[in-house]
XYZ file of C-alpha atoms in Angstrom:
527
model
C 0.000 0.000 0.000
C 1.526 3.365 -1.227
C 1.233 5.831 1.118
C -1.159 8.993 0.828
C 1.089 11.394 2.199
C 4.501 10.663 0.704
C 8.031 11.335 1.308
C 8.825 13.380 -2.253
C 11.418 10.573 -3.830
C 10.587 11.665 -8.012
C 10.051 15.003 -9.356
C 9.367 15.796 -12.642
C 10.391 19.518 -14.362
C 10.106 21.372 -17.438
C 10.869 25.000 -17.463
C 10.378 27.992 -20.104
C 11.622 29.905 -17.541
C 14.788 28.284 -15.945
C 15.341 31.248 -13.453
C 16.344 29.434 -9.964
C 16.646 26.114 -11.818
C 19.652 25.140 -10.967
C 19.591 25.883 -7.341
C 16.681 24.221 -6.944
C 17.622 20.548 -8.405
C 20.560 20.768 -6.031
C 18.364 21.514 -3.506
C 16.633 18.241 -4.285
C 19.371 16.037 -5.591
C 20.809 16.571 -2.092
C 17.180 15.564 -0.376
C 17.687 11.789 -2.837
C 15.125 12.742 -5.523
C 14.678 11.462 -8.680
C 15.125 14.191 -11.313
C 12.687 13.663 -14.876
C 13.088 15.998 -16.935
C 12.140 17.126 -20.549
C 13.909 19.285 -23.473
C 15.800 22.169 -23.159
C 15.279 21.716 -18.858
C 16.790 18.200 -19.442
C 19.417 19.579 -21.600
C 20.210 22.005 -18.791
C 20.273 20.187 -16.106
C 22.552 17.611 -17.855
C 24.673 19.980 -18.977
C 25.094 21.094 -15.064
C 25.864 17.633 -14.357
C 22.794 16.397 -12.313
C 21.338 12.668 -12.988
C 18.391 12.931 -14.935
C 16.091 11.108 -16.822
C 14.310 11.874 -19.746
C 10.763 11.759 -20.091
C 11.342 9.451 -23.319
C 12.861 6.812 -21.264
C 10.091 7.189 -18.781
C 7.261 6.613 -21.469
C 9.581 4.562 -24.108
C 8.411 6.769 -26.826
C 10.312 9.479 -28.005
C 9.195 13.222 -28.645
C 7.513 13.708 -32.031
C 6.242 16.269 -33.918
C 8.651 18.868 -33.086
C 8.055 18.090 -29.750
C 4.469 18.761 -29.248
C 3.887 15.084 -28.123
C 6.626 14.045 -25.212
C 4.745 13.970 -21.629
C 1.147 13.130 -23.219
C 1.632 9.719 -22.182
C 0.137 7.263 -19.428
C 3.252 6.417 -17.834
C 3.616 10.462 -16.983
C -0.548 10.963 -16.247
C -0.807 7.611 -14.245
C 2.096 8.697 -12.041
C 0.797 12.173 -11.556
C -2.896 11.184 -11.246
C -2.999 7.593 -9.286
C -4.351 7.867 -6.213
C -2.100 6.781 -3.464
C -3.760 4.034 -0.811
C -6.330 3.649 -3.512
C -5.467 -0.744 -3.503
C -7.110 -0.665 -7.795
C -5.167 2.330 -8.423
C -1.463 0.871 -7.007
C -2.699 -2.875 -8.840
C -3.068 -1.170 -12.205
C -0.037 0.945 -11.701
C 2.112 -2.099 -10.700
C 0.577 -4.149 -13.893
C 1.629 -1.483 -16.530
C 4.628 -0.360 -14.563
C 3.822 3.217 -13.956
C 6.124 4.941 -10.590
C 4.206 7.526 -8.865
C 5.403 11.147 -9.210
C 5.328 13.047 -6.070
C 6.704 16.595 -6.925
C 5.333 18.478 -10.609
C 7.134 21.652 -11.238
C 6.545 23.334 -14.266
C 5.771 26.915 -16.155
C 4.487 26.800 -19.257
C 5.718 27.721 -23.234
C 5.535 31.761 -22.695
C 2.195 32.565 -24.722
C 1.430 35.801 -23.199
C 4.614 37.324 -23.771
C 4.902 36.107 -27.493
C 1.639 38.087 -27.879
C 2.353 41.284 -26.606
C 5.684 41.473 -28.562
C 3.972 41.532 -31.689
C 5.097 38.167 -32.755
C 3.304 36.331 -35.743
C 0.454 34.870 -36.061
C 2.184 31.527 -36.525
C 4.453 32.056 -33.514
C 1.868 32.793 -31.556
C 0.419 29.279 -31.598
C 3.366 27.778 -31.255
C 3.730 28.859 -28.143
C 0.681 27.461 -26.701
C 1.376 25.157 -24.153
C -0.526 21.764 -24.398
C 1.953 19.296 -22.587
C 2.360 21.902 -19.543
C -1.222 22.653 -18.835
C -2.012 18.934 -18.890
C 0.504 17.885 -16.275
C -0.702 20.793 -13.910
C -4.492 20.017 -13.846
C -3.495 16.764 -13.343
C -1.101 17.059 -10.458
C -3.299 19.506 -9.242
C -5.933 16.998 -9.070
C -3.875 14.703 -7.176
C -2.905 17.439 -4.058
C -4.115 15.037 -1.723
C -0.794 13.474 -2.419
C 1.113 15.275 -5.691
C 2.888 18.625 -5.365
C 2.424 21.023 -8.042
C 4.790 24.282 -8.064
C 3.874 26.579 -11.056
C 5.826 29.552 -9.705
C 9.352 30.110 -9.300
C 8.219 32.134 -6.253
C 7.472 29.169 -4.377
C 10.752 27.213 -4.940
C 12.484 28.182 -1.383
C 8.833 27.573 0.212
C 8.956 24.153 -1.406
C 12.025 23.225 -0.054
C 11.603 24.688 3.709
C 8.306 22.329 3.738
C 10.956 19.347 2.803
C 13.111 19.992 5.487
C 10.830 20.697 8.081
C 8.811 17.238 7.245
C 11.074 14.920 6.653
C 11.185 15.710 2.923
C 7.397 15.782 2.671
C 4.964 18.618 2.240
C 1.914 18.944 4.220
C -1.850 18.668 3.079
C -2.308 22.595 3.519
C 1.088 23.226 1.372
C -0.174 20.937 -1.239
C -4.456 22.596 -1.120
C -2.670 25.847 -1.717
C -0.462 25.330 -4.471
C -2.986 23.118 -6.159
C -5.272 26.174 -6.557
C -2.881 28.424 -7.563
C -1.931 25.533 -10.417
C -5.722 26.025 -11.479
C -5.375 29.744 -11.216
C -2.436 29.875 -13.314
C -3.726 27.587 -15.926
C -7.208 29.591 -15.837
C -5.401 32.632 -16.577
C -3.124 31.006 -19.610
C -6.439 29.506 -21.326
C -8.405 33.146 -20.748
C -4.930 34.604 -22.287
C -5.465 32.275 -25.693
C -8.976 33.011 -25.912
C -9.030 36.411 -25.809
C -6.674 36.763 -28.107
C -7.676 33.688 -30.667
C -11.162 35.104 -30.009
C -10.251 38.860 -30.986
C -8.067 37.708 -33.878
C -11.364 35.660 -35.297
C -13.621 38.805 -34.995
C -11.254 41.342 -36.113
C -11.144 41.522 -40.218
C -7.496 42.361 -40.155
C -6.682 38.779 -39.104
C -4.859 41.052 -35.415
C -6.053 41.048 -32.161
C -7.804 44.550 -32.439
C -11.153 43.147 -32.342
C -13.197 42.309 -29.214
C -13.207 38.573 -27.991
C -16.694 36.779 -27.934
C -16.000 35.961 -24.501
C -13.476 38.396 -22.399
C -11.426 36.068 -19.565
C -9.502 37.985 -16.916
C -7.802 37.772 -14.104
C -6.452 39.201 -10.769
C -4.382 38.448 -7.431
C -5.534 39.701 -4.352
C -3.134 42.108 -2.368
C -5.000 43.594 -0.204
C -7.791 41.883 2.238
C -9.387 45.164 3.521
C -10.879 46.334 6.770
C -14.407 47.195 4.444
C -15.479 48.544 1.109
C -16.424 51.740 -0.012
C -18.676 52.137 2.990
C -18.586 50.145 6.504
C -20.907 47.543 5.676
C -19.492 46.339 2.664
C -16.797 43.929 2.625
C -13.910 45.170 0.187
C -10.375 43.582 -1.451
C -7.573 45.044 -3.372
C -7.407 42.686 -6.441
C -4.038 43.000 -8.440
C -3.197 42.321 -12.059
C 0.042 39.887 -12.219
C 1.258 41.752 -15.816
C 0.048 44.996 -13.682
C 2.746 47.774 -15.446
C 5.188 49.892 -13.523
C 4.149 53.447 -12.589
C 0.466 52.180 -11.218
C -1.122 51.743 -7.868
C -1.542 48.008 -8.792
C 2.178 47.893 -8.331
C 3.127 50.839 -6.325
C 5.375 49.491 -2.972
C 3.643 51.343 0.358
C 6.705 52.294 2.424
C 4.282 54.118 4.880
C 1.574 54.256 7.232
C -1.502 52.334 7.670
C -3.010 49.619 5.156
C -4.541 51.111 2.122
C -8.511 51.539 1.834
C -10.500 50.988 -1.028
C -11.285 54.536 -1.498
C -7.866 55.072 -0.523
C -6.593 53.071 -3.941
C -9.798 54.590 -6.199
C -8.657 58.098 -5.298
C -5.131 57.175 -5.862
C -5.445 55.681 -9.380
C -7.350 58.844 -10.313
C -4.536 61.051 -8.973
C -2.033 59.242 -10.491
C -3.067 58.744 -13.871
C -4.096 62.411 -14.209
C -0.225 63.788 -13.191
C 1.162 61.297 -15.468
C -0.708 63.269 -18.251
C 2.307 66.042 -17.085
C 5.970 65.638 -17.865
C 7.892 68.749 -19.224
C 7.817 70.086 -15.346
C 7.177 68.957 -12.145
C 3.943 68.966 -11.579
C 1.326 67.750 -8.854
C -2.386 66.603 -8.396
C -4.686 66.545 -5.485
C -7.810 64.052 -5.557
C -10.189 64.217 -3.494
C -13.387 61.812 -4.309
C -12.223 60.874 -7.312
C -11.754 64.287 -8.914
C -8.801 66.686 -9.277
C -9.394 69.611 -6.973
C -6.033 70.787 -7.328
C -3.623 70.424 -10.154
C -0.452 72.536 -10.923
C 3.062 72.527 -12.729
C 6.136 74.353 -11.027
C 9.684 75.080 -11.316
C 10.242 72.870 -8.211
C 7.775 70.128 -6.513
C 7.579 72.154 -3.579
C 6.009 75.309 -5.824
C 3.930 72.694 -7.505
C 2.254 71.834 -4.318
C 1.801 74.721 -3.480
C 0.188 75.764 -6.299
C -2.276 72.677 -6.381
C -3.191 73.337 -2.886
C -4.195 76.624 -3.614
C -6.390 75.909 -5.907
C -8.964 74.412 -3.159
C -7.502 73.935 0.156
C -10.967 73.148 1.680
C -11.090 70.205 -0.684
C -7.662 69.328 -0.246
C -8.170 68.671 3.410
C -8.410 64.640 3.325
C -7.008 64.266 -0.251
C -4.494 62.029 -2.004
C -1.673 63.977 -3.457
C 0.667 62.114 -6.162
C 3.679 63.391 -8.248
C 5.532 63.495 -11.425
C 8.813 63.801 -9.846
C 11.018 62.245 -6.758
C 9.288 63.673 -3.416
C 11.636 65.283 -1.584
C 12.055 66.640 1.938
C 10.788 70.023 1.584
C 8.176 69.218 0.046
C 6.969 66.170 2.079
C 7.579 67.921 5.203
C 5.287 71.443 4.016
C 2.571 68.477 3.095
C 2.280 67.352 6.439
C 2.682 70.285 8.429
C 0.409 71.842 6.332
C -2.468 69.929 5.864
C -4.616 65.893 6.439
C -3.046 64.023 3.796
C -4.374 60.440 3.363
C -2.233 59.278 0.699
C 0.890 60.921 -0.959
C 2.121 59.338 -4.428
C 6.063 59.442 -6.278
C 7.879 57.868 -8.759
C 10.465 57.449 -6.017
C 11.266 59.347 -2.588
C 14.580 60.488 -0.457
C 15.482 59.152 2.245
C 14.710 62.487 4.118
C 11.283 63.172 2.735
C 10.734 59.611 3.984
C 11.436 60.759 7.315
C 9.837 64.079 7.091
C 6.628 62.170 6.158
C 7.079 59.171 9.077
C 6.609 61.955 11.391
C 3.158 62.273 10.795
C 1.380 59.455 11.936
C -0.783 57.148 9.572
C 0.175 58.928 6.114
C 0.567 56.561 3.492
C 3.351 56.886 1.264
C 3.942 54.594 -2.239
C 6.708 54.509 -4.401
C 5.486 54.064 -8.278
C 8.634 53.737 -9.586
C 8.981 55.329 -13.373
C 6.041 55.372 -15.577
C 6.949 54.930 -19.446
C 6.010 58.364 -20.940
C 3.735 56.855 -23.373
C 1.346 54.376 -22.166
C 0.628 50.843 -23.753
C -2.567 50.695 -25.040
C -4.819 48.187 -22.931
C -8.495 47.904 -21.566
C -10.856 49.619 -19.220
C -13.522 48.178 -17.901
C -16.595 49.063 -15.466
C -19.247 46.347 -13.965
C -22.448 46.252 -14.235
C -25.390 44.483 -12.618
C -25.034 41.067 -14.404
C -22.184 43.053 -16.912
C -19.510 43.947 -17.844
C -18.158 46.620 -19.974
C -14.783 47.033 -22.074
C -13.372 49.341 -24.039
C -10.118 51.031 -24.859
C -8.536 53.454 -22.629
C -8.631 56.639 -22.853
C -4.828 57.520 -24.125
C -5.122 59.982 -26.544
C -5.241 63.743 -25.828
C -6.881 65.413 -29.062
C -7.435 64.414 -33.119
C -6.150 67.702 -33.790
C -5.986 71.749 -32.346
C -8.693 73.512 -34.475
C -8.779 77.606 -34.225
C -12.862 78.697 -34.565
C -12.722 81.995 -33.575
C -11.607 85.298 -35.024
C -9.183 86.089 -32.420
C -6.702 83.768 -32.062
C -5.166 82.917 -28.936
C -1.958 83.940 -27.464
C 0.793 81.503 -27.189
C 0.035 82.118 -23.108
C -3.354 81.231 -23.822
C -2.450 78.060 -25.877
C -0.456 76.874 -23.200
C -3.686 77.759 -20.359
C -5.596 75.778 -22.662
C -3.661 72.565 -23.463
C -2.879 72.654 -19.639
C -6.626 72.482 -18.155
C -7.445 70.318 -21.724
C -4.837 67.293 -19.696
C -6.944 68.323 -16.288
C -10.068 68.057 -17.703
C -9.787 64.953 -18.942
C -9.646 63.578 -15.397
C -12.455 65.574 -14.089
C -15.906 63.425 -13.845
C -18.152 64.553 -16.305
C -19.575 67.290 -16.813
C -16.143 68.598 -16.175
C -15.222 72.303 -16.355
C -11.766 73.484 -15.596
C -10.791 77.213 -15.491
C -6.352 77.290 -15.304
C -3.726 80.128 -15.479
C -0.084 80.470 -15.459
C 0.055 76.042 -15.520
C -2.005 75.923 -12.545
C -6.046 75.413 -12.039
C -7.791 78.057 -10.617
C -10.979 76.843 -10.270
C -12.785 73.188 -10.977
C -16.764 72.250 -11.392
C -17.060 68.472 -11.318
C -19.572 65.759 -11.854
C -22.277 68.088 -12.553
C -25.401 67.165 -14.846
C -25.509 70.609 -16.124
C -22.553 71.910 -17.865
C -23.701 75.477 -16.882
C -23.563 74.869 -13.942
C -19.946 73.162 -14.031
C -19.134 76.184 -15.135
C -20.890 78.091 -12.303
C -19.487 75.385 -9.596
C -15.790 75.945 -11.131
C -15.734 80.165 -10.968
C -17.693 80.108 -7.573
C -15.023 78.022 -6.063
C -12.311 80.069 -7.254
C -13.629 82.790 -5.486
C -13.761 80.889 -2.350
C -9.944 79.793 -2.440
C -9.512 83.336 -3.338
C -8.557 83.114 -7.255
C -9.480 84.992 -9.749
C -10.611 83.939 -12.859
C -10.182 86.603 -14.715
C -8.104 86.147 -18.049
C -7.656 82.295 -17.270
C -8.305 79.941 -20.033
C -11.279 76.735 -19.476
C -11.602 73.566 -20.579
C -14.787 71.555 -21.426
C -14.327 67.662 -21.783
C -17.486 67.665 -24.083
C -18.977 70.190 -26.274
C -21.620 72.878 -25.467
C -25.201 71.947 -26.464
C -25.612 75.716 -25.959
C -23.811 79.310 -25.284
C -24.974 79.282 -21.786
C -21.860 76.885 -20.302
C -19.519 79.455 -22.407
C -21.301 82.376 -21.412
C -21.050 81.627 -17.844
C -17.127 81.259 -18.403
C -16.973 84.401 -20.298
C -19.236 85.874 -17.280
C -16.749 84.972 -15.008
C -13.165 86.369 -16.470
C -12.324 83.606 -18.766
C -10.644 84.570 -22.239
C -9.882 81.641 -24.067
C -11.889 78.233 -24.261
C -10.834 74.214 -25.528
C -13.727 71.856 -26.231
C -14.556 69.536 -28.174
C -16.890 70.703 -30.696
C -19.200 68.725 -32.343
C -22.466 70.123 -31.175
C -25.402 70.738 -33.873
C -25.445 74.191 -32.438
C -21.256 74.348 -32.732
C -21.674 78.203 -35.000
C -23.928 79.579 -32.395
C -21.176 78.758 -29.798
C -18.463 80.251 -32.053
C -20.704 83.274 -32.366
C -21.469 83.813 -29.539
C -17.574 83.412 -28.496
C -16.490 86.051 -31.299
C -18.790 87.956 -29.564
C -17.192 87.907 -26.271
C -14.058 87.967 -27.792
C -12.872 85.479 -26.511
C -10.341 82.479 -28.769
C -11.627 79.198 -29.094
C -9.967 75.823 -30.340
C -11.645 72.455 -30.760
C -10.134 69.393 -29.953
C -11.909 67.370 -32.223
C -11.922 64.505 -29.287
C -14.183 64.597 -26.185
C -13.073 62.926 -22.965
C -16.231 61.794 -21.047
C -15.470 60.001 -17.421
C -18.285 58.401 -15.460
């Protein structure tokens, strides 16, 4: 009778990715296991001088087809997927003279990365993984006695289990990895239908269509304390391809756990002052919007700036940056004002400290965003749905003047300026800037006259004056009012989108005003 919880005595490994590789068959040559191996990991290992044995020799049939058939094979499924103490199971293993295999350790034939360098069509399906996924769901099946390791990451846990158990692994070691096997090859079928999917709808024979069915999938980081509000239950879900420069990969070096409105507000912070990159420049979020946003000669005149635009709103806020945070600037953020969360590509040692001081304030470290983004999906839920689209990466189709006056090159630059701010401003979004720096925001409003309104009013309040400022509409006026209302208040130049049935009774009424006008061509709604 085999038994159900065994020492680990054969392992079988293929690797794409033979990072740690080498370590780790020492590792287990020195614990007595048997070493199977397959390909280029046998090659390697050979070549490194360990003992190993082929999977060919296992099965007695060699790799055909360019080695698409090599561990499809009883001999390799019966050892992964027998169940140990099971008396039929051992009998008909014994008759056809299959050995159990205790330890599974493979990654798969790199399909994800093959897409997203642009590789052929051809190349592309070659690097679908049949053999790999196989093995997994099958030693994954067989936890109760098989260990599956699909992660390089687990390697050193792997071999702490074996020494503290006599060279075993425990029941809960085994549940564990067994679902992260499933995860893993979950996420590699989504990967090949999405894309198989969007190459069959799009009539380019590329990936730019939509799938029929859209597969995702995401880690969890963060188990929080609650959701958006205390009675719902909320988690911080991760993507594992989740790029550099985004809160999904952001290290916390500070303060207290992350909250899910903590990590909304963030993302909206940071995406908008990534939009900014010719100066240092800085956002404030609060509630998802931008209530402060300004470029400087330094970070610490950037902040200041930002804040000014609406301290009340500030109070409470996430602030992130384009530029290393350093101590000045940290330490006039927290003696200044409630910050919850406070954003940089990196930090100094000494803003570090100047920010520890405070107690609770979260600080992340982004590390460098590329300056132009890869193009990828957004999505939102809804009840029973889900929707997808592309993000929102481009800035304008094109910079069309409307009006007779045309505006000043200090105007232009007003106007491309609260153009990048508006774009991050829920919808209807009005945004009134000046000298790089807003002056005055109206947000979320269902009225864009009233945006308008909202935006000069609070300008007045933080004691800024509109006059001679340039505004921003992320959609176009359905009517003169919403430009009125900004030429009411002091504005003298205006960026929308155009596109409005009533577009010549706009650009009247702005040559009436005087004021310059240029059309974007491209509207930027947020919900």
């Amino acid at each position: 009778m085999q038994d159900p919880n065994p020492k680990i005595r054969r392992a079988l490994i293929s690797l794409s990715d033979k990072t740690g590789l080498e370590h780790l068959a020492q590792a287990l040559a020195e614990r007595n296991v048997e070493l199977i191996s397959t390909g280029g990991t046998a090659a390697k290992l050979k070549g490194a001088g360990f003992a190993v044995t082929d999977v060919a020799e296992v099965t007695g049939f060699p790799e055909i087809m360019d080695g698409r058939v090599k561990t499809l094979h009883p001999k390799i499924h019966g050892g992964l997927l027998g169940v140990r103490g099971n008396a039929e199971h051992v009998s008909q293993a014994e008759k056809h003279k299959i050995d159990p295999i205790d330890l599974l350790i493979v990654n798969l034939y790199p399909f994800e990365q093959t897409v997203a360098s642009g590789a052929s069509f051809d190349d592309c399906v070659e690097n679908i993984d049949i053999g790999g996924p196989a093995m997994i769901r099958a030693a994954a099946k067989n936890h109760a006695s098989v260990t599956v390791i699909v992660d390089g990451a687990d390697f050193e846990p792997l071999l702490k289990e074996m020494s503290a158990h006599g060279g075993r692994t425990t029941p809960e070691f085994r549940k564990r990895l067994a679902a992260k096997a499933y995860a893993r090859t979950a996420a590699y079928d989504g990967a090949i239908g999405n894309w198989l999917g969007a190459v069959a709808e799009s009539s380019e024979g590329s990936a730019a269509g939509f799938p029929p069915t859209y597969t995702t999938q995401y880690r969890k980081a963060i188990d929080m304390r609650y959701g958006e509000n205390p009675h719902q239950r909320g988690a911080f879900y991760v993507s594992p391809n989740a790029p550099v420069g985004t809160v999904a990969s952001a290290k916390q070096i500070l303060g207290k756990e992350l909250s899910y409105n903590n990590v909304a507000d963030s993302d909206a912070a940071l995406e908008c002052v990534k939009a900014f990159s010719d100066k240092p420049a800085c956002v404030i979020v609060k509630h998802a919007n931008p209530c402060g946003v300004a470029e400087g000669d330094t970070l610490l005149a950037a902040y200041d700036r930002a804040y000014r635009t609406d301290p009340e709103s500030a109070f409470g806020g996430i602030i992130a940056f384009n530029r290393e945070l350093d101590a000045e600037t940290a330490a006039q953020i927290v003696d200044r004002q409630f910050v919850e969360v406070i954003l940089a590509p990196s930090v100094t040692d000494q803003a570090k400290e100047a920010v520890a001081a405070k107690k609770n304030v979260r600080l992340l470290v982004t590390g460098a965003w590329p300056l132009v983004p890869a193009q990828r999906f957004d999505t939102k839920t809804v009840t029973g749905g889900l929707l997808v689209q592309d993000a929102d990466l481009a800035l304008y189709d094109s910079l069309r003047i409307v009006t007779k006056r045309q505006p000043t090159s200090e105007e232009m630059a007003d106007l491309l300026f609260a153009w990048k701010v508006a774009k991050f401003v829920k919808s209807n979004a009005i945004v009134y800037a000046k000298g790089g720096a807003t002056v005055g925001i109206g947000a979320g409003q269902m009225s864009r006259v009233n945006s308008s309104r909202i935006a000069a009013i609070k300008a007045e309040m933080a004691g800024l004056d509109v006059k001679d400022s340039a505004v921003a509409s992320d959609a176009f006026f359905p009517f003169a009012d919403g430009l009125l209302a900004a030429a009411e208040a002091g504005a003298t130049a205006v960026i929308q989108p155009g596109g409005s049935m009533r577009d010549e009774e706009v650009i009247r009424a702005a040559d009436e005003q005087g004021l310059a006008m240029v059309l974007t061509g491209m509207r930027h709604f947020r919900h």
